[in-house]
Amino acid sequence: MSASAESTESSSVSPFQIITTIGVLKPFIEEALTIVDEAKIFVDENSLEIREADPANVGMVDVSLDTNIFEQYNGESHQDLVLGIDFKQFDQILNQGNYDDKVRLLLDPETKKLTVTINDSLDFTMGLLDPDSIRTSPDLPDLDLKGRAEIHGSEFNRAVRAADMVSDHVEIGISSPEEEFFFYSEGDTDDMCLELSDGDEGIEAISGGDDELSSLYSLEYLKDFKANVKGEDNLSLRLGNDFPAKINVEKADNESLDVTYMLAPRIEA
């Protein structure tokens, strides 16, 4: 193919563009902010995805947004596109509008800048970050986590709040053979324990192995995760013994958003 033909073909591809609402886009951005201030957005034919770990490699978030909910999207023509985004700045821009306001993102391929337009009246132009300057996105580890608990967001949030009253860490596990799902936090003078059995309000299912499974986790990260968990959400926690926890969040009010948190255990000497 000649150079002129390549140029013609390249110019025939329309610039990357999204039209949706702030209420659809903002939760996607806020999930990334639980871990990092800047990250990559990977563009796919049917989704946008962010997968990032914090600098200490303790917490990780993997969030994908189903683009079928968008009013307009041409990601199928830009499947190898990676956008380096300052999410704090992006979130502040989206805060200039309301939940139902229309927002358009348009990428200028020449300047590598992203124009964010709210309600066809307010324009912001963001300079994108070089994706190569951002930490490499980690792979989701494939772990053999034998413990599983299905819990309502309200119970998860209650447990994190209660544990935070006495300590900066919490033990999460499943006892055997009773198969009770528990949160236990011990401080210098006080302690807290929340035990939930299969069939209790807020619990859908509990299963473990033959032995008790438990791990100690930092509440700092769990509080950040909790900020985006609503009481009506359903959480699936996968646990091991001194293993990372894997938490999948099923959003009650946003089926287009798929969220998975991972948290490394805190190992006590």
mmCIF file with all atom_site columns, N, CA and C in Angstrom, residues 88-156:
data_model
loop_
_atom_site.group_PDB
_atom_site.id
_atom_site.type_symbol
_atom_site.label_atom_id
_atom_site.label_alt_id
_atom_site.label_comp_id
_atom_site.label_asym_id
_atom_site.label_entity_id
_atom_site.label_seq_id
_atom_site.pdbx_PDB_ins_code
_atom_site.Cartn_x
_atom_site.Cartn_y
_atom_site.Cartn_z
_atom_site.occupancy
_atom_site.B_iso_or_equiv
_atom_site.pdbx_formal_charge
_atom_site.auth_seq_id
_atom_site.auth_comp_id
_atom_site.auth_asym_id
_atom_site.auth_atom_id
_atom_site.pdbx_PDB_model_num
ATOM 1   N N  . LYS A 1 88  ? -8.067  12.669  38.839 1.00 0.00 ? 88  LYS A N  1
ATOM 2   C CA . LYS A 1 88  ? -8.506  13.729  39.745 1.00 0.00 ? 88  LYS A CA 1
ATOM 3   C C  . LYS A 1 88  ? -9.008  14.924  38.953 1.00 0.00 ? 88  LYS A C  1
ATOM 4   N N  . GLN A 1 89  ? -8.279  15.287  37.903 1.00 0.00 ? 89  GLN A N  1
ATOM 5   C CA . GLN A 1 89  ? -8.713  16.394  37.053 1.00 0.00 ? 89  GLN A CA 1
ATOM 6   C C  . GLN A 1 89  ? -10.000 16.035  36.320 1.00 0.00 ? 89  GLN A C  1
ATOM 7   N N  . PHE A 1 90  ? -10.068 14.823  35.802 1.00 0.00 ? 90  PHE A N  1
ATOM 8   C CA . PHE A 1 90  ? -11.250 14.381  35.063 1.00 0.00 ? 90  PHE A CA 1
ATOM 9   C C  . PHE A 1 90  ? -12.486 14.408  35.958 1.00 0.00 ? 90  PHE A C  1
ATOM 10  N N  . ASP A 1 91  ? -12.339 13.928  37.192 1.00 0.00 ? 91  ASP A N  1
ATOM 11  C CA . ASP A 1 91  ? -13.456 13.909  38.123 1.00 0.00 ? 91  ASP A CA 1
ATOM 12  C C  . ASP A 1 91  ? -13.913 15.329  38.461 1.00 0.00 ? 91  ASP A C  1
ATOM 13  N N  . GLN A 1 92  ? -12.969 16.255  38.614 1.00 0.00 ? 92  GLN A N  1
ATOM 14  C CA . GLN A 1 92  ? -13.326 17.641  38.895 1.00 0.00 ? 92  GLN A CA 1
ATOM 15  C C  . GLN A 1 92  ? -14.102 18.261  37.736 1.00 0.00 ? 92  GLN A C  1
ATOM 16  N N  . ILE A 1 93  ? -13.729 17.884  36.511 1.00 0.00 ? 93  ILE A N  1
ATOM 17  C CA . ILE A 1 93  ? -14.469 18.377  35.343 1.00 0.00 ? 93  ILE A CA 1
ATOM 18  C C  . ILE A 1 93  ? -15.900 17.855  35.362 1.00 0.00 ? 93  ILE A C  1
ATOM 19  N N  . LEU A 1 94  ? -16.063 16.570  35.624 1.00 0.00 ? 94  LEU A N  1
ATOM 20  C CA . LEU A 1 94  ? -17.412 15.997  35.649 1.00 0.00 ? 94  LEU A CA 1
ATOM 21  C C  . LEU A 1 94  ? -18.246 16.576  36.788 1.00 0.00 ? 94  LEU A C  1
ATOM 22  N N  . ASN A 1 95  ? -17.595 17.059  37.828 1.00 0.00 ? 95  ASN A N  1
ATOM 23  C CA . ASN A 1 95  ? -18.324 17.687  38.941 1.00 0.00 ? 95  ASN A CA 1
ATOM 24  C C  . ASN A 1 95  ? -18.959 19.012  38.548 1.00 0.00 ? 95  ASN A C  1
ATOM 25  N N  . GLN A 1 96  ? -18.603 19.540  37.374 1.00 0.00 ? 96  GLN A N  1
ATOM 26  C CA . GLN A 1 96  ? -19.196 20.807  36.908 1.00 0.00 ? 96  GLN A CA 1
ATOM 27  C C  . GLN A 1 96  ? -20.584 20.612  36.316 1.00 0.00 ? 96  GLN A C  1
ATOM 28  N N  . GLY A 1 97  ? -21.023 19.375  36.212 1.00 0.00 ? 97  GLY A N  1
ATOM 29  C CA . GLY A 1 97  ? -22.359 19.098  35.689 1.00 0.00 ? 97  GLY A CA 1
ATOM 30  C C  . GLY A 1 97  ? -23.154 18.255  36.668 1.00 0.00 ? 97  GLY A C  1
ATOM 31  N N  . ASN A 1 98  ? -24.359 17.909  36.285 1.00 0.00 ? 98  ASN A N  1
ATOM 32  C CA . ASN A 1 98  ? -25.248 17.105  37.107 1.00 0.00 ? 98  ASN A CA 1
ATOM 33  C C  . ASN A 1 98  ? -25.335 15.677  36.568 1.00 0.00 ? 98  ASN A C  1
ATOM 34  N N  . TYR A 1 99  ? -25.905 14.795  37.367 1.00 0.00 ? 99  TYR A N  1
ATOM 35  C CA . TYR A 1 99  ? -25.959 13.363  37.074 1.00 0.00 ? 99  TYR A CA 1
ATOM 36  C C  . TYR A 1 99  ? -26.530 13.089  35.686 1.00 0.00 ? 99  TYR A C  1
ATOM 37  N N  . ASP A 1 100 ? -27.613 13.778  35.319 1.00 0.00 ? 100 ASP A N  1
ATOM 38  C CA . ASP A 1 100 ? -28.300 13.502  34.054 1.00 0.00 ? 100 ASP A CA 1
ATOM 39  C C  . ASP A 1 100 ? -27.775 14.327  32.886 1.00 0.00 ? 100 ASP A C  1
ATOM 40  N N  . ASP A 1 101 ? -26.789 15.162  33.112 1.00 0.00 ? 101 ASP A N  1
ATOM 41  C CA . ASP A 1 101 ? -26.268 16.004  32.041 1.00 0.00 ? 101 ASP A CA 1
ATOM 42  C C  . ASP A 1 101 ? -25.523 15.154  31.005 1.00 0.00 ? 101 ASP A C  1
ATOM 43  N N  . LYS A 1 102 ? -25.657 15.543  29.759 1.00 0.00 ? 102 LYS A N  1
ATOM 44  C CA . LYS A 1 102 ? -24.955 14.848  28.674 1.00 0.00 ? 102 LYS A CA 1
ATOM 45  C C  . LYS A 1 102 ? -23.495 15.282  28.658 1.00 0.00 ? 102 LYS A C  1
ATOM 46  N N  . VAL A 1 103 ? -22.621 14.322  28.413 1.00 0.00 ? 103 VAL A N  1
ATOM 47  C CA . VAL A 1 103 ? -21.194 14.628  28.306 1.00 0.00 ? 103 VAL A CA 1
ATOM 48  C C  . VAL A 1 103 ? -20.638 13.966  27.047 1.00 0.00 ? 103 VAL A C  1
ATOM 49  N N  . ARG A 1 104 ? -19.797 14.708  26.329 1.00 0.00 ? 104 ARG A N  1
ATOM 50  C CA . ARG A 1 104 ? -19.159 14.187  25.120 1.00 0.00 ? 104 ARG A CA 1
ATOM 51  C C  . ARG A 1 104 ? -17.646 14.242  25.300 1.00 0.00 ? 104 ARG A C  1
ATOM 52  N N  . LEU A 1 105 ? -16.981 13.144  24.966 1.00 0.00 ? 105 LEU A N  1
ATOM 53  C CA . LEU A 1 105 ? -15.526 13.091  24.952 1.00 0.00 ? 105 LEU A CA 1
ATOM 54  C C  . LEU A 1 105 ? -15.080 12.955  23.509 1.00 0.00 ? 105 LEU A C  1
ATOM 55  N N  . LEU A 1 106 ? -14.177 13.819  23.079 1.00 0.00 ? 106 LEU A N  1
ATOM 56  C CA . LEU A 1 106 ? -13.689 13.795  21.705 1.00 0.00 ? 106 LEU A CA 1
ATOM 57  C C  . LEU A 1 106 ? -12.177 13.913  21.724 1.00 0.00 ? 106 LEU A C  1
ATOM 58  N N  . LEU A 1 107 ? -11.504 12.925  21.138 1.00 0.00 ? 107 LEU A N  1
ATOM 59  C CA . LEU A 1 107 ? -10.046 12.905  21.116 1.00 0.00 ? 107 LEU A CA 1
ATOM 60  C C  . LEU A 1 107 ? -9.526  13.530  19.834 1.00 0.00 ? 107 LEU A C  1
ATOM 61  N N  . ASP A 1 108 ? -8.628  14.489  19.994 1.00 0.00 ? 108 ASP A N  1
ATOM 62  C CA . ASP A 1 108 ? -7.945  15.080  18.848 1.00 0.00 ? 108 ASP A CA 1
ATOM 63  C C  . ASP A 1 108 ? -6.696  14.239  18.585 1.00 0.00 ? 108 ASP A C  1
ATOM 64  N N  . PRO A 1 109 ? -6.650  13.500  17.473 1.00 0.00 ? 109 PRO A N  1
ATOM 65  C CA . PRO A 1 109 ? -5.516  12.600  17.234 1.00 0.00 ? 109 PRO A CA 1
ATOM 66  C C  . PRO A 1 109 ? -4.214  13.331  16.965 1.00 0.00 ? 109 PRO A C  1
ATOM 67  N N  . GLU A 1 110 ? -4.289  14.603  16.577 1.00 0.00 ? 110 GLU A N  1
ATOM 68  C CA . GLU A 1 110 ? -3.071  15.358  16.276 1.00 0.00 ? 110 GLU A CA 1
ATOM 69  C C  . GLU A 1 110 ? -2.425  15.898  17.557 1.00 0.00 ? 110 GLU A C  1
ATOM 70  N N  . THR A 1 111 ? -3.223  16.540  18.404 1.00 0.00 ? 111 THR A N  1
ATOM 71  C CA . THR A 1 111 ? -2.681  17.154  19.627 1.00 0.00 ? 111 THR A CA 1
ATOM 72  C C  . THR A 1 111 ? -2.673  16.190  20.803 1.00 0.00 ? 111 THR A C  1
ATOM 73  N N  . LYS A 1 112 ? -3.341  15.041  20.665 1.00 0.00 ? 112 LYS A N  1
ATOM 74  C CA . LYS A 1 112 ? -3.471  14.069  21.755 1.00 0.00 ? 112 LYS A CA 1
ATOM 75  C C  . LYS A 1 112 ? -4.138  14.701  22.977 1.00 0.00 ? 112 LYS A C  1
ATOM 76  N N  . LYS A 1 113 ? -5.120  15.545  22.704 1.00 0.00 ? 113 LYS A N  1
ATOM 77  C CA . LYS A 1 113 ? -5.882  16.169  23.782 1.00 0.00 ? 113 LYS A CA 1
ATOM 78  C C  . LYS A 1 113 ? -7.336  15.708  23.721 1.00 0.00 ? 113 LYS A C  1
ATOM 79  N N  . LEU A 1 114 ? -7.955  15.659  24.894 1.00 0.00 ? 114 LEU A N  1
ATOM 80  C CA . LEU A 1 114 ? -9.322  15.185  25.005 1.00 0.00 ? 114 LEU A CA 1
ATOM 81  C C  . LEU A 1 114 ? -10.220 16.356  25.368 1.00 0.00 ? 114 LEU A C  1
ATOM 82  N N  . THR A 1 115 ? -11.209 16.620  24.516 1.00 0.00 ? 115 THR A N  1
ATOM 83  C CA . THR A 1 115 ? -12.177 17.672  24.802 1.00 0.00 ? 115 THR A CA 1
ATOM 84  C C  . THR A 1 115 ? -13.387 17.056  25.496 1.00 0.00 ? 115 THR A C  1
ATOM 85  N N  . VAL A 1 116 ? -13.727 17.613  26.660 1.00 0.00 ? 116 VAL A N  1
ATOM 86  C CA . VAL A 1 116 ? -14.874 17.148  27.443 1.00 0.00 ? 116 VAL A CA 1
ATOM 87  C C  . VAL A 1 116 ? -15.927 18.245  27.385 1.00 0.00 ? 116 VAL A C  1
ATOM 88  N N  . THR A 1 117 ? -17.078 17.933  26.800 1.00 0.00 ? 117 THR A N  1
ATOM 89  C CA . THR A 1 117 ? -18.147 18.909  26.630 1.00 0.00 ? 117 THR A CA 1
ATOM 90  C C  . THR A 1 117 ? -19.358 18.475  27.447 1.00 0.00 ? 117 THR A C  1
ATOM 91  N N  . ILE A 1 118 ? -19.842 19.373  28.296 1.00 0.00 ? 118 ILE A N  1
ATOM 92  C CA . ILE A 1 118 ? -20.999 19.093  29.145 1.00 0.00 ? 118 ILE A CA 1
ATOM 93  C C  . ILE A 1 118 ? -22.182 19.898  28.625 1.00 0.00 ? 118 ILE A C  1
ATOM 94  N N  . ASN A 1 119 ? -23.255 19.183  28.265 1.00 0.00 ? 119 ASN A N  1
ATOM 95  C CA . ASN A 1 119 ? -24.500 19.808  27.794 1.00 0.00 ? 119 ASN A CA 1
ATOM 96  C C  . ASN A 1 119 ? -24.294 20.760  26.616 1.00 0.00 ? 119 ASN A C  1
ATOM 97  N N  . ASP A 1 120 ? -23.344 20.454  25.750 1.00 0.00 ? 120 ASP A N  1
ATOM 98  C CA . ASP A 1 120 ? -23.091 21.242  24.543 1.00 0.00 ? 120 ASP A CA 1
ATOM 99  C C  . ASP A 1 120 ? -22.803 22.711  24.830 1.00 0.00 ? 120 ASP A C  1
ATOM 100 N N  . SER A 1 121 ? -22.432 23.038  26.085 1.00 0.00 ? 121 SER A N  1
ATOM 101 C CA . SER A 1 121 ? -22.220 24.448  26.410 1.00 0.00 ? 121 SER A CA 1
ATOM 102 C C  . SER A 1 121 ? -20.916 24.704  27.157 1.00 0.00 ? 121 SER A C  1
ATOM 103 N N  . LEU A 1 122 ? -20.416 23.699  27.871 1.00 0.00 ? 122 LEU A N  1
ATOM 104 C CA . LEU A 1 122 ? -19.208 23.883  28.677 1.00 0.00 ? 122 LEU A CA 1
ATOM 105 C C  . LEU A 1 122 ? -18.125 22.939  28.165 1.00 0.00 ? 122 LEU A C  1
ATOM 106 N N  . ASP A 1 123 ? -17.007 23.516  27.712 1.00 0.00 ? 123 ASP A N  1
ATOM 107 C CA . ASP A 1 123 ? -15.918 22.739  27.128 1.00 0.00 ? 123 ASP A CA 1
ATOM 108 C C  . ASP A 1 123 ? -14.667 22.797  28.006 1.00 0.00 ? 123 ASP A C  1
ATOM 109 N N  . PHE A 1 124 ? -14.063 21.652  28.215 1.00 0.00 ? 124 PHE A N  1
ATOM 110 C CA . PHE A 1 124 ? -12.744 21.558  28.821 1.00 0.00 ? 124 PHE A CA 1
ATOM 111 C C  . PHE A 1 124 ? -11.850 20.772  27.874 1.00 0.00 ? 124 PHE A C  1
ATOM 112 N N  . THR A 1 125 ? -10.599 21.181  27.750 1.00 0.00 ? 125 THR A N  1
ATOM 113 C CA . THR A 1 125 ? -9.637  20.430  26.954 1.00 0.00 ? 125 THR A CA 1
ATOM 114 C C  . THR A 1 125 ? -8.539  19.923  27.871 1.00 0.00 ? 125 THR A C  1
ATOM 115 N N  . MET A 1 126 ? -8.402  18.593  27.930 1.00 0.00 ? 126 MET A N  1
ATOM 116 C CA . MET A 1 126 ? -7.428  17.943  28.799 1.00 0.00 ? 126 MET A CA 1
ATOM 117 C C  . MET A 1 126 ? -6.236  17.447  27.994 1.00 0.00 ? 126 MET A C  1
ATOM 118 N N  . GLY A 1 127 ? -5.052  17.749  28.472 1.00 0.00 ? 127 GLY A N  1
ATOM 119 C CA . GLY A 1 127 ? -3.871  17.132  27.900 1.00 0.00 ? 127 GLY A CA 1
ATOM 120 C C  . GLY A 1 127 ? -3.734  15.723  28.463 1.00 0.00 ? 127 GLY A C  1
ATOM 121 N N  . LEU A 1 128 ? -3.614  14.724  27.586 1.00 0.00 ? 128 LEU A N  1
ATOM 122 C CA . LEU A 1 128 ? -3.499  13.345  28.040 1.00 0.00 ? 128 LEU A CA 1
ATOM 123 C C  . LEU A 1 128 ? -2.076  13.035  28.488 1.00 0.00 ? 128 LEU A C  1
ATOM 124 N N  . LEU A 1 129 ? -1.946  12.070  29.376 1.00 0.00 ? 129 LEU A N  1
ATOM 125 C CA . LEU A 1 129 ? -0.649  11.609  29.848 1.00 0.00 ? 129 LEU A CA 1
ATOM 126 C C  . LEU A 1 129 ? -0.101  10.554  28.896 1.00 0.00 ? 129 LEU A C  1
ATOM 127 N N  . ASP A 1 130 ? 1.210   10.488  28.793 1.00 0.00 ? 130 ASP A N  1
ATOM 128 C CA . ASP A 1 130 ? 1.844   9.452   27.992 1.00 0.00 ? 130 ASP A CA 1
ATOM 129 C C  . ASP A 1 130 ? 1.610   8.110   28.691 1.00 0.00 ? 130 ASP A C  1
ATOM 130 N N  . PRO A 1 131 ? 0.902   7.160   28.059 1.00 0.00 ? 131 PRO A N  1
ATOM 131 C CA . PRO A 1 131 ? 0.647   5.871   28.712 1.00 0.00 ? 131 PRO A CA 1
ATOM 132 C C  . PRO A 1 131 ? 1.917   5.169   29.169 1.00 0.00 ? 131 PRO A C  1
ATOM 133 N N  . ASP A 1 132 ? 3.033   5.397   28.453 1.00 0.00 ? 132 ASP A N  1
ATOM 134 C CA . ASP A 1 132 ? 4.285   4.748   28.827 1.00 0.00 ? 132 ASP A CA 1
ATOM 135 C C  . ASP A 1 132 ? 4.871   5.308   30.116 1.00 0.00 ? 132 ASP A C  1
ATOM 136 N N  . SER A 1 133 ? 4.389   6.483   30.523 1.00 0.00 ? 133 SER A N  1
ATOM 137 C CA . SER A 1 133 ? 4.885   7.087   31.765 1.00 0.00 ? 133 SER A CA 1
ATOM 138 C C  . SER A 1 133 ? 4.115   6.607   32.987 1.00 0.00 ? 133 SER A C  1
ATOM 139 N N  . ILE A 1 134 ? 3.042   5.839   32.759 1.00 0.00 ? 134 ILE A N  1
ATOM 140 C CA . ILE A 1 134 ? 2.204   5.328   33.838 1.00 0.00 ? 134 ILE A CA 1
ATOM 141 C C  . ILE A 1 134 ? 2.595   3.880   34.117 1.00 0.00 ? 134 ILE A C  1
ATOM 142 N N  . ARG A 1 135 ? 2.523   3.485   35.375 1.00 0.00 ? 135 ARG A N  1
ATOM 143 C CA . ARG A 1 135 ? 2.908   2.130   35.763 1.00 0.00 ? 135 ARG A CA 1
ATOM 144 C C  . ARG A 1 135 ? 2.169   1.089   34.917 1.00 0.00 ? 135 ARG A C  1
ATOM 145 N N  . THR A 1 136 ? 2.847   0.002   34.619 1.00 0.00 ? 136 THR A N  1
ATOM 146 C CA . THR A 1 136 ? 2.246   -1.072  33.833 1.00 0.00 ? 136 THR A CA 1
ATOM 147 C C  . THR A 1 136 ? 1.061   -1.663  34.573 1.00 0.00 ? 136 THR A C  1
ATOM 148 N N  . SER A 1 137 ? -0.042  -1.813  33.880 1.00 0.00 ? 137 SER A N  1
ATOM 149 C CA . SER A 1 137 ? -1.240  -2.379  34.505 1.00 0.00 ? 137 SER A CA 1
ATOM 150 C C  . SER A 1 137 ? -1.009  -3.848  34.838 1.00 0.00 ? 137 SER A C  1
ATOM 151 N N  . PRO A 1 138 ? -1.302  -4.253  36.073 1.00 0.00 ? 138 PRO A N  1
ATOM 152 C CA . PRO A 1 138 ? -1.043  -5.640  36.473 1.00 0.00 ? 138 PRO A CA 1
ATOM 153 C C  . PRO A 1 138 ? -2.096  -6.583  35.921 1.00 0.00 ? 138 PRO A C  1
ATOM 154 N N  . ASP A 1 139 ? -1.746  -7.855  35.853 1.00 0.00 ? 139 ASP A N  1
ATOM 155 C CA . ASP A 1 139 ? -2.718  -8.886  35.519 1.00 0.00 ? 139 ASP A CA 1
ATOM 156 C C  . ASP A 1 139 ? -3.459  -9.299  36.783 1.00 0.00 ? 139 ASP A C  1
ATOM 157 N N  . LEU A 1 140 ? -4.724  -9.681  36.622 1.00 0.00 ? 140 LEU A N  1
ATOM 158 C CA . LEU A 1 140 ? -5.456  -10.231 37.762 1.00 0.00 ? 140 LEU A CA 1
ATOM 159 C C  . LEU A 1 140 ? -4.864  -11.600 38.100 1.00 0.00 ? 140 LEU A C  1
ATOM 160 N N  . PRO A 1 141 ? -4.359  -11.788 39.318 1.00 0.00 ? 141 PRO A N  1
ATOM 161 C CA . PRO A 1 141 ? -3.757  -13.086 39.658 1.00 0.00 ? 141 PRO A CA 1
ATOM 162 C C  . PRO A 1 141 ? -4.793  -14.194 39.699 1.00 0.00 ? 141 PRO A C  1
ATOM 163 N N  . ASP A 1 142 ? -4.392  -15.375 39.296 1.00 0.00 ? 142 ASP A N  1
ATOM 164 C CA . ASP A 1 142 ? -5.258  -16.550 39.325 1.00 0.00 ? 142 ASP A CA 1
ATOM 165 C C  . ASP A 1 142 ? -4.973  -17.302 40.616 1.00 0.00 ? 142 ASP A C  1
ATOM 166 N N  . LEU A 1 143 ? -5.829  -17.118 41.618 1.00 0.00 ? 143 LEU A N  1
ATOM 167 C CA . LEU A 1 143 ? -5.605  -17.677 42.936 1.00 0.00 ? 143 LEU A CA 1
ATOM 168 C C  . LEU A 1 143 ? -6.637  -18.751 43.256 1.00 0.00 ? 143 LEU A C  1
ATOM 169 N N  . ASP A 1 144 ? -6.206  -19.757 44.002 1.00 0.00 ? 144 ASP A N  1
ATOM 170 C CA . ASP A 1 144 ? -7.107  -20.825 44.449 1.00 0.00 ? 144 ASP A CA 1
ATOM 171 C C  . ASP A 1 144 ? -7.694  -20.409 45.794 1.00 0.00 ? 144 ASP A C  1
ATOM 172 N N  . LEU A 1 145 ? -8.780  -19.653 45.755 1.00 0.00 ? 145 LEU A N  1
ATOM 173 C CA . LEU A 1 145 ? -9.417  -19.130 46.962 1.00 0.00 ? 145 LEU A CA 1
ATOM 174 C C  . LEU A 1 145 ? -10.636 -19.996 47.276 1.00 0.00 ? 145 LEU A C  1
ATOM 175 N N  . LYS A 1 146 ? -10.530 -20.802 48.323 1.00 0.00 ? 146 LYS A N  1
ATOM 176 C CA . LYS A 1 146 ? -11.571 -21.793 48.613 1.00 0.00 ? 146 LYS A CA 1
ATOM 177 C C  . LYS A 1 146 ? -12.760 -21.205 49.365 1.00 0.00 ? 146 LYS A C  1
ATOM 178 N N  . GLY A 1 147 ? -12.555 -20.103 50.056 1.00 0.00 ? 147 GLY A N  1
ATOM 179 C CA . GLY A 1 147 ? -13.651 -19.499 50.818 1.00 0.00 ? 147 GLY A CA 1
ATOM 180 C C  . GLY A 1 147 ? -14.468 -18.543 49.966 1.00 0.00 ? 147 GLY A C  1
ATOM 181 N N  . ARG A 1 148 ? -15.773 -18.572 50.171 1.00 0.00 ? 148 ARG A N  1
ATOM 182 C CA . ARG A 1 148 ? -16.654 -17.681 49.399 1.00 0.00 ? 148 ARG A CA 1
ATOM 183 C C  . ARG A 1 148 ? -17.798 -17.214 50.289 1.00 0.00 ? 148 ARG A C  1
ATOM 184 N N  . ALA A 1 149 ? -18.082 -15.938 50.209 1.00 0.00 ? 149 ALA A N  1
ATOM 185 C CA . ALA A 1 149 ? -19.225 -15.376 50.937 1.00 0.00 ? 149 ALA A CA 1
ATOM 186 C C  . ALA A 1 149 ? -19.915 -14.358 50.046 1.00 0.00 ? 149 ALA A C  1
ATOM 187 N N  . GLU A 1 150 ? -21.231 -14.489 49.953 1.00 0.00 ? 150 GLU A N  1
ATOM 188 C CA . GLU A 1 150 ? -22.050 -13.519 49.226 1.00 0.00 ? 150 GLU A CA 1
ATOM 189 C C  . GLU A 1 150 ? -22.722 -12.629 50.268 1.00 0.00 ? 150 GLU A C  1
ATOM 190 N N  . ILE A 1 151 ? -22.404 -11.346 50.234 1.00 0.00 ? 151 ILE A N  1
ATOM 191 C CA . ILE A 1 151 ? -22.849 -10.451 51.292 1.00 0.00 ? 151 ILE A CA 1
ATOM 192 C C  . ILE A 1 151 ? -23.412 -9.166  50.699 1.00 0.00 ? 151 ILE A C  1
ATOM 193 N N  . HIS A 1 152 ? -24.423 -8.606  51.352 1.00 0.00 ? 152 HIS A N  1
ATOM 194 C CA . HIS A 1 152 ? -24.984 -7.339  50.902 1.00 0.00 ? 152 HIS A CA 1
ATOM 195 C C  . HIS A 1 152 ? -24.028 -6.199  51.250 1.00 0.00 ? 152 HIS A C  1
ATOM 196 N N  . GLY A 1 153 ? -24.051 -5.169  50.427 1.00 0.00 ? 153 GLY A N  1
ATOM 197 C CA . GLY A 1 153 ? -23.196 -4.016  50.662 1.00 0.00 ? 153 GLY A CA 1
ATOM 198 C C  . GLY A 1 153 ? -23.412 -3.386  52.018 1.00 0.00 ? 153 GLY A C  1
ATOM 199 N N  . SER A 1 154 ? -24.648 -3.400  52.514 1.00 0.00 ? 154 SER A N  1
ATOM 200 C CA . SER A 1 154 ? -24.942 -2.798  53.813 1.00 0.00 ? 154 SER A CA 1
ATOM 201 C C  . SER A 1 154 ? -24.183 -3.490  54.934 1.00 0.00 ? 154 SER A C  1
ATOM 202 N N  . GLU A 1 155 ? -24.077 -4.828  54.886 1.00 0.00 ? 155 GLU A N  1
ATOM 203 C CA . GLU A 1 155 ? -23.360 -5.563  55.922 1.00 0.00 ? 155 GLU A CA 1
ATOM 204 C C  . GLU A 1 155 ? -21.852 -5.363  55.806 1.00 0.00 ? 155 GLU A C  1
ATOM 205 N N  . PHE A 1 156 ? -21.350 -5.324  54.593 1.00 0.00 ? 156 PHE A N  1
ATOM 206 C CA . PHE A 1 156 ? -19.929 -5.069  54.388 1.00 0.00 ? 156 PHE A CA 1
ATOM 207 C C  . PHE A 1 156 ? -19.554 -3.695  54.937 1.00 0.00 ? 156 PHE A C  1
#
